[in-house]
PDB file of C-alpha atoms in Angstrom:
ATOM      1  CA  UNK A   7     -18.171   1.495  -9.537  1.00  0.00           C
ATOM      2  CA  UNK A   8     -16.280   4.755  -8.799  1.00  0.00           C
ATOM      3  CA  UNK A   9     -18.416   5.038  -5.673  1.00  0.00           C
ATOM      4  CA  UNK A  10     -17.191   1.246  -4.319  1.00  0.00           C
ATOM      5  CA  UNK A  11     -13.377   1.906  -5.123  1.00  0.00           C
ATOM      6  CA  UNK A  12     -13.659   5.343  -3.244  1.00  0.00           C
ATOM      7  CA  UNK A  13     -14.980   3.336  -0.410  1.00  0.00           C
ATOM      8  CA  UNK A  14     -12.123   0.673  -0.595  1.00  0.00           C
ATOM      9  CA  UNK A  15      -9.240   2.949  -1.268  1.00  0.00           C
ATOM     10  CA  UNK A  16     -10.023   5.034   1.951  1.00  0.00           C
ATOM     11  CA  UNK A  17     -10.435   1.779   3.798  1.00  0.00           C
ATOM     12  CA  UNK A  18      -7.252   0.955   2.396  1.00  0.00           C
ATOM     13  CA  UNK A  19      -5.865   4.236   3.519  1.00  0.00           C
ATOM     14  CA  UNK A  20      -6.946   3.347   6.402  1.00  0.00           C
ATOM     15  CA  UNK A  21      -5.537   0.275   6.928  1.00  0.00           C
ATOM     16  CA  UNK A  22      -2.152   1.802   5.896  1.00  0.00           C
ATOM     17  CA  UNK A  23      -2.430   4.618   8.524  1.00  0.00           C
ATOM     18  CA  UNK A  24      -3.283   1.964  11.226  1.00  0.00           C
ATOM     19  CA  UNK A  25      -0.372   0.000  10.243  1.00  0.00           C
ATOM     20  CA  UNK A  26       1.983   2.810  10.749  1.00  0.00           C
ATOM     21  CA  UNK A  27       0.349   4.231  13.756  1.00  0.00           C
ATOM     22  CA  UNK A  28       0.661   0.268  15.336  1.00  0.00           C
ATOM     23  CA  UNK A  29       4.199  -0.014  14.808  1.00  0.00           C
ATOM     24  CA  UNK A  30       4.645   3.259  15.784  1.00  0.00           C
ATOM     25  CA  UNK A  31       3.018   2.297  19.167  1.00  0.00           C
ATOM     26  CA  UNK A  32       4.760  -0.847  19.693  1.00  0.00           C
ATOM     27  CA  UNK A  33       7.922   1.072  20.068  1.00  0.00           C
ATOM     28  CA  UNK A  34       6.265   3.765  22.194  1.00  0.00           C
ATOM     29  CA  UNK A  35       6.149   6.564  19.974  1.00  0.00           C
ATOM     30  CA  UNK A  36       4.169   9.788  21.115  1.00  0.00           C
ATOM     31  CA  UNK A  37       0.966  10.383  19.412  1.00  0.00           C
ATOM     32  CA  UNK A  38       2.604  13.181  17.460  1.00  0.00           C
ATOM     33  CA  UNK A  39       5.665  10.387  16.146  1.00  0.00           C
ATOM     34  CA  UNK A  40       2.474   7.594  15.453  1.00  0.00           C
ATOM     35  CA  UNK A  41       0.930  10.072  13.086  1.00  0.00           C
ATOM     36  CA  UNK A  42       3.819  10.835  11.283  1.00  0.00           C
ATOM     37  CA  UNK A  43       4.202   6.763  10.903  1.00  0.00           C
ATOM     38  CA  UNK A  44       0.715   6.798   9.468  1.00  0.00           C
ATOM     39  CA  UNK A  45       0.829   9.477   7.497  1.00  0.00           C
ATOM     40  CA  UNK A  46       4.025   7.884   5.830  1.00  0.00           C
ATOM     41  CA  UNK A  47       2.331   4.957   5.054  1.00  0.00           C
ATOM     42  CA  UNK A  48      -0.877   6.420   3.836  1.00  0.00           C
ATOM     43  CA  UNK A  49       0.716   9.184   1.522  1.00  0.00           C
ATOM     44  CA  UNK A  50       4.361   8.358   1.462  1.00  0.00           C
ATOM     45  CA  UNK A  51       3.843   6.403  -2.408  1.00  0.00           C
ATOM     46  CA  UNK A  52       1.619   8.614  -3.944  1.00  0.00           C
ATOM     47  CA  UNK A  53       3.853  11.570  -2.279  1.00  0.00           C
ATOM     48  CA  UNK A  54       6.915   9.809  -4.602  1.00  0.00           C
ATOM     49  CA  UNK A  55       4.866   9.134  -7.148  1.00  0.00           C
ATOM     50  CA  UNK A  56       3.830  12.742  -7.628  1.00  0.00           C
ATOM     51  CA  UNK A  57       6.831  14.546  -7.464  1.00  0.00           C
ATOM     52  CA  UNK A  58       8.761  11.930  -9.695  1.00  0.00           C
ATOM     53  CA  UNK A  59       6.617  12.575 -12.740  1.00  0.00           C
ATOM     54  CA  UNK A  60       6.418  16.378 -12.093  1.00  0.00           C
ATOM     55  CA  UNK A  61       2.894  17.027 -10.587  1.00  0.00           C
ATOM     56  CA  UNK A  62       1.326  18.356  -7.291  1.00  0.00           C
ATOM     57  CA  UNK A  63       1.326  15.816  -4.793  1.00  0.00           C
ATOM     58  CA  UNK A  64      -2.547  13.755  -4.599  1.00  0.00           C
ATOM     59  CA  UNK A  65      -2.832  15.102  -0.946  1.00  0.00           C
ATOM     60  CA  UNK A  66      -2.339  18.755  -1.241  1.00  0.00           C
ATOM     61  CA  UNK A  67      -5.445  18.966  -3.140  1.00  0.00           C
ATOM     62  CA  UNK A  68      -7.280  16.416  -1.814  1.00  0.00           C
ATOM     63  CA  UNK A  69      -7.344  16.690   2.240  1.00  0.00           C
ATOM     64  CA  UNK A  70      -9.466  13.159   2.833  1.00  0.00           C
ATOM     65  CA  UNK A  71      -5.809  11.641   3.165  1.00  0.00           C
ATOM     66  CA  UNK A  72      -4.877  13.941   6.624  1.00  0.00           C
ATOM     67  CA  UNK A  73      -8.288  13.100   7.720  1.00  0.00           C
ATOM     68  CA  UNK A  74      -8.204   9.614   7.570  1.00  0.00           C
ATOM     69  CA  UNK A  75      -5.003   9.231   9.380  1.00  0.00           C
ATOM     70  CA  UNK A  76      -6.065  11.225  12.122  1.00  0.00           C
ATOM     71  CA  UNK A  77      -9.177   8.845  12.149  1.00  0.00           C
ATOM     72  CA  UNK A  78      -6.885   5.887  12.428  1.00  0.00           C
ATOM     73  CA  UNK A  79      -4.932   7.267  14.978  1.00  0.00           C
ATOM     74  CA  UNK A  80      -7.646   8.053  17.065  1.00  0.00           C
ATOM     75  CA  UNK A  81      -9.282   4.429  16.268  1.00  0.00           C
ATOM     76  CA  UNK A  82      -5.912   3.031  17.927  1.00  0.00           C
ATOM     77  CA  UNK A  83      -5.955   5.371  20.652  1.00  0.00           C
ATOM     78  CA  UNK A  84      -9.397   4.067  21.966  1.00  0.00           C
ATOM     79  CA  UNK A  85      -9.207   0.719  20.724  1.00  0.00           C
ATOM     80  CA  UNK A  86      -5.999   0.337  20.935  1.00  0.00           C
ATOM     81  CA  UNK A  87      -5.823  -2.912  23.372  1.00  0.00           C
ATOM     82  CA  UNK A  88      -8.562  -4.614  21.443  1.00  0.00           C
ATOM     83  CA  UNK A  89      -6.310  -4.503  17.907  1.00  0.00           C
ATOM     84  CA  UNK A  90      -4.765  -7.835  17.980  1.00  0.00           C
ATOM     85  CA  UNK A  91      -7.703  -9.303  17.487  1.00  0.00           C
ATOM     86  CA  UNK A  92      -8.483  -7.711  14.388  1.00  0.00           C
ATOM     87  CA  UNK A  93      -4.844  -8.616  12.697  1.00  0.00           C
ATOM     88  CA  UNK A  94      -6.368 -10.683   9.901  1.00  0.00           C
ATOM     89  CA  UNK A  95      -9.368  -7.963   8.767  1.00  0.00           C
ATOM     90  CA  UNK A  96      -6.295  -5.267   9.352  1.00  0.00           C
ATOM     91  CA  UNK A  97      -4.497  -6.919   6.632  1.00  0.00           C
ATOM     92  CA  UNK A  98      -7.159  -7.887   4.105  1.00  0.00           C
ATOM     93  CA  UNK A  99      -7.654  -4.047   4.235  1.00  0.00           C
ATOM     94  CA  UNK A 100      -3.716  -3.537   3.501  1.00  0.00           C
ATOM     95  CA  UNK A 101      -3.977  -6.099   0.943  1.00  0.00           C
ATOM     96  CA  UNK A 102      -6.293  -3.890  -1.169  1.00  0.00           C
ATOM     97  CA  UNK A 103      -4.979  -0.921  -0.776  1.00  0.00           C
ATOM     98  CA  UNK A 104      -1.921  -2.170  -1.990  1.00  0.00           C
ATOM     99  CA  UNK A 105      -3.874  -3.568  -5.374  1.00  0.00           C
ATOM    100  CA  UNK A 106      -6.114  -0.163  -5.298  1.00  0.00           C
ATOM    101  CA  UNK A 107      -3.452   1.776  -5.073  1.00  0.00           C
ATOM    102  CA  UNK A 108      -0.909   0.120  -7.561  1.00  0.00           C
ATOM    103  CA  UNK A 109      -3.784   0.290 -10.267  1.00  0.00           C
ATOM    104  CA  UNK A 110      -4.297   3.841  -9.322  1.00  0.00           C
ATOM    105  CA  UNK A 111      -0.284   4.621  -9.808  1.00  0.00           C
ATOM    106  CA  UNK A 112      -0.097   2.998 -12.962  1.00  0.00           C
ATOM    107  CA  UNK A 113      -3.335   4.592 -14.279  1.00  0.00           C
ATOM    108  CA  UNK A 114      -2.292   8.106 -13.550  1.00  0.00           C
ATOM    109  CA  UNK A 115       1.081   7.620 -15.153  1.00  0.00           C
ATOM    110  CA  UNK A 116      -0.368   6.399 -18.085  1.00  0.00           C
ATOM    111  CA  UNK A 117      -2.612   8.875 -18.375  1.00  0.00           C
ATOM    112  CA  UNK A 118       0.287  11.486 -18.662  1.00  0.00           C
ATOM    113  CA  UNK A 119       1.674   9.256 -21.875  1.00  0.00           C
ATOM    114  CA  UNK A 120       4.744   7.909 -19.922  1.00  0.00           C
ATOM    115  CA  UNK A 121       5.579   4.273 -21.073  1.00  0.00           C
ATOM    116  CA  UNK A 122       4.563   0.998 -19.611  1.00  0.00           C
ATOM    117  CA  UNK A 123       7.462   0.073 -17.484  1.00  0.00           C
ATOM    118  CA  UNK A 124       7.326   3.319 -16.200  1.00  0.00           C
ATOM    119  CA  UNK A 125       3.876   2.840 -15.200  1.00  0.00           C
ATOM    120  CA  UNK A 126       4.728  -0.500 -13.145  1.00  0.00           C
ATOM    121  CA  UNK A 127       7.235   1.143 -11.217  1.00  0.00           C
ATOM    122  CA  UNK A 128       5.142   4.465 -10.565  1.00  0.00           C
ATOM    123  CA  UNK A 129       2.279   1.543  -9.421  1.00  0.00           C
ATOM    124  CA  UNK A 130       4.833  -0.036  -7.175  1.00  0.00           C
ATOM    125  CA  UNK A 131       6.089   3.206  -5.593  1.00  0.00           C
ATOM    126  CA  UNK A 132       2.253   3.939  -4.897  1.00  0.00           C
ATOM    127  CA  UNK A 133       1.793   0.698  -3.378  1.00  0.00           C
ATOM    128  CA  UNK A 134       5.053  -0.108  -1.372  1.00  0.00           C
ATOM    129  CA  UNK A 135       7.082   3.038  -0.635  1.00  0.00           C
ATOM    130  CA  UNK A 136       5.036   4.107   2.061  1.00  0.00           C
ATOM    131  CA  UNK A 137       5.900   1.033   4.361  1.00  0.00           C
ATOM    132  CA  UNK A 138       9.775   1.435   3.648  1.00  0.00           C
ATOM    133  CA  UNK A 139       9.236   5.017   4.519  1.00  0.00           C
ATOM    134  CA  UNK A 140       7.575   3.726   7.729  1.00  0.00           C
ATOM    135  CA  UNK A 141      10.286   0.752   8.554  1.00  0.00           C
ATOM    136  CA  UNK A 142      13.193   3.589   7.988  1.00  0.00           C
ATOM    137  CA  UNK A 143      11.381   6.160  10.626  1.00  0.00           C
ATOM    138  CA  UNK A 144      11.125   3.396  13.298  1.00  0.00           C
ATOM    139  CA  UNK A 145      15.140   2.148  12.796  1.00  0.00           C
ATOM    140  CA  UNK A 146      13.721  -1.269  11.284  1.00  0.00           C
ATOM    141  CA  UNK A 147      14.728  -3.229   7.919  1.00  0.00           C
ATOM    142  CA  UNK A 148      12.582  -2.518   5.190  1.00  0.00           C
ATOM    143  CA  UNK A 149      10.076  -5.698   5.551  1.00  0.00           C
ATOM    144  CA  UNK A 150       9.395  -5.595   1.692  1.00  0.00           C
ATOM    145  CA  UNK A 151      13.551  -6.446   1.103  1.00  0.00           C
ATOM    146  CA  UNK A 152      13.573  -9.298   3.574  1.00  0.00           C
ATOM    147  CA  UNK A 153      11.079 -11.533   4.023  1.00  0.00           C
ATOM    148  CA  UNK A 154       6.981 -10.704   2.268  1.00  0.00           C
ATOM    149  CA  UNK A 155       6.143 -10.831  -0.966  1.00  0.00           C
ATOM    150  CA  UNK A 156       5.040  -7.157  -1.439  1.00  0.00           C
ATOM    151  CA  UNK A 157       6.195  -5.263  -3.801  1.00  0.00           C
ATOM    152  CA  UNK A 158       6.455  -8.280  -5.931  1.00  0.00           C
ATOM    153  CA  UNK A 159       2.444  -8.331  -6.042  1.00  0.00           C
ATOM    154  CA  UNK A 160       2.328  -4.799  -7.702  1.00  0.00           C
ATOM    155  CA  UNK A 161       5.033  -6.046 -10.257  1.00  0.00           C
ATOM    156  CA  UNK A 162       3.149  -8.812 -11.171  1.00  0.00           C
ATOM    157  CA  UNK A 163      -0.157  -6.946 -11.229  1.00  0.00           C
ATOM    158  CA  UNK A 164       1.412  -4.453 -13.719  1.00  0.00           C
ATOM    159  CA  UNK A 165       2.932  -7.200 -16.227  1.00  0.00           C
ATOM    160  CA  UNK A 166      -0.788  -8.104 -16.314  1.00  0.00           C
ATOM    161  CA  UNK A 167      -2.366  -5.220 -16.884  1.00  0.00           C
ATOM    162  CA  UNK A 168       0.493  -4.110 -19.102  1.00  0.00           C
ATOM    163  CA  UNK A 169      -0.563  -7.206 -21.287  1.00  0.00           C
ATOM    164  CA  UNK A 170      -3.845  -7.292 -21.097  1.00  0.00           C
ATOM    165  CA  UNK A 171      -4.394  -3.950 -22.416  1.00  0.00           C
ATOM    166  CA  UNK A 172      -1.674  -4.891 -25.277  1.00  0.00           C
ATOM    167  CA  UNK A 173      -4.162  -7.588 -26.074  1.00  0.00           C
ATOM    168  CA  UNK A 174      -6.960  -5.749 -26.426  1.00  0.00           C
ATOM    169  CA  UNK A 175      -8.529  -5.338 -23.060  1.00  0.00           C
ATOM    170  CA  UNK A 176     -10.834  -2.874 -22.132  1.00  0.00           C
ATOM    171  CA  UNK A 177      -9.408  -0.525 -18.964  1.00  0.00           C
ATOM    172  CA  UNK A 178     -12.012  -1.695 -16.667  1.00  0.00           C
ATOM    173  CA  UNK A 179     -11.827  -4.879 -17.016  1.00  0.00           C
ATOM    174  CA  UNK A 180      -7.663  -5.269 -16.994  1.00  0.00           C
ATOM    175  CA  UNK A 181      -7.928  -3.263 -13.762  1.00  0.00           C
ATOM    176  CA  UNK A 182     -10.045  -5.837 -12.492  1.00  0.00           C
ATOM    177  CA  UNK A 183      -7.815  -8.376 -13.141  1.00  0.00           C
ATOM    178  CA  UNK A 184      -5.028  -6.959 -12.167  1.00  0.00           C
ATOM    179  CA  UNK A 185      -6.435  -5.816  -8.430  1.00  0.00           C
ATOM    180  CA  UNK A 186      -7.533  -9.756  -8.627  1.00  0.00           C
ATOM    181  CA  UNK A 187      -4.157 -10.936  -9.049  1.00  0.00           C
ATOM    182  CA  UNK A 188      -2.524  -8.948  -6.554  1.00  0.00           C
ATOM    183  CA  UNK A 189      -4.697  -9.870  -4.261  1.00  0.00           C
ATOM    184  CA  UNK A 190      -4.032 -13.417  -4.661  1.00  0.00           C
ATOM    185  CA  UNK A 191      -0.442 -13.174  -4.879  1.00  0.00           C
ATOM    186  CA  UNK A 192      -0.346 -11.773  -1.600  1.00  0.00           C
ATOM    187  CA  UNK A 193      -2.527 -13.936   0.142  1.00  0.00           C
ATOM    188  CA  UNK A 194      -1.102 -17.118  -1.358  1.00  0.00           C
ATOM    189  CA  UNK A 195       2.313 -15.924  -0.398  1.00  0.00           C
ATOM    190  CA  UNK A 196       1.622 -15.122   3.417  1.00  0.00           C
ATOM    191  CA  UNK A 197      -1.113 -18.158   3.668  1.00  0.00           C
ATOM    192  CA  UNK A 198       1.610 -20.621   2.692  1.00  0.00           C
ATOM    193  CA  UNK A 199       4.976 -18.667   3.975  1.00  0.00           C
ATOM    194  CA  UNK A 200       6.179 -17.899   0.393  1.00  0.00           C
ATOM    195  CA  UNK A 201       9.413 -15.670  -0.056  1.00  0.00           C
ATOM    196  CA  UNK A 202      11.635 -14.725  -2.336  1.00  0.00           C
ATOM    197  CA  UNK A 203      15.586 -16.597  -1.895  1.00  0.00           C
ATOM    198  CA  UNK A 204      17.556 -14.426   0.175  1.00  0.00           C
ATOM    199  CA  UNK A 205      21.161 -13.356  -1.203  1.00  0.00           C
ATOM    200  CA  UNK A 206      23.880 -15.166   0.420  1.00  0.00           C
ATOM    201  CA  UNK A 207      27.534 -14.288  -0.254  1.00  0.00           C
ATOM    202  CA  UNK A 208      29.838 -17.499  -0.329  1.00  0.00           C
ATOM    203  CA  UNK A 209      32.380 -17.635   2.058  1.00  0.00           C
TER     204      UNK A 209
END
């Protein structure tokens, strides 16, 4: 089991760096500015994460993180005019990441005996903060404020896990739940165009 979420969390981390590194490109970045959008996405949570509840940052000790990204750039770089094609697999590979890495947030913040709702907000940052670092380095809005149920996914994956363990739940089994529901949540949510109201000031 530790072997397979390994696998999917650098996929994930993968599929984060590409996404940075594409957006990057679509605004003709150098190669030096699309790895810096990568890396942002890729480490840019955990990086918040880390230094919020005191501890050395994931990637300083781990360098599989800087790898990867320079992977995914160099995946764009030669395949670069064949990735539109591959939109859909690009973001079932986001899509777990984001549940990976949520569980992985909330786990490690538990694990240093900081409450629950801290732990859903730690998940959260590990999930989301990396693309809002990413929309703020190319001059964009924040996609996760405006229109994509997101961040929203990790919230809701936390209250679960939050209450399953309350009930009773064995870790493993309230993790895989929880990556379950986020999942779904953000596949039901792009498949049918779900959003959250936007805030509208009244004249």
């Amino acid at each position: 089991m530790n072997y397979l979420l390994e696998i999917l969390e650098f996929l994930g981390t993968f599929a984060f760096a590409i996404s940075g590194i594409r957006h990057a490109a679509a605004k003709h970045f150098d190669w030096f500015g699309a790895f810096i959008c990568g890396i942002a996405v890729a480490i840019g949570g955990g990086t918040i994460r880390d230094v919020l509840l005191g501890v050395t940052p994931f990637w300083m000790t781990n360098s599989i993180y800087i790898l990867c990204t320079i992977l995914a750039q160099a995946f764009v770089i030669i395949f670069g005019r064949y990735m539109k094609r591959l939109d859909n697999a690009w973001f079932v590979f986001d899509t777990l990441g984001l549940a990976l890495f949520t569980i992985a947030g909330m786990q490690k913040t538990l694990d240093m005996h900081h409450p629950f709702w801290v732990a859903i907000i730690m998940g959260t940052i590990t999930g989301a903060a990396g693309g809002v670092i990413r929309d703020v380095l190319l001059n964009n809005v924040p996609v996760i404020f405006q229109k994509e149920i997101y961040a929203m996914a990790s919230i809701a994956g936390g209250c679960l896990y939050w209450l399953l363990l309350t009930l009773g739940v064995d870790v493993a089994a309230s993790a895989t739940a929880t990556f379950f529901l986020i999942v779904l949540v953000r596949f039901l949510a792009v498949r049918y165009h779900i959003s959250l109201p936007q805030l509208h000031l009244k004249e």
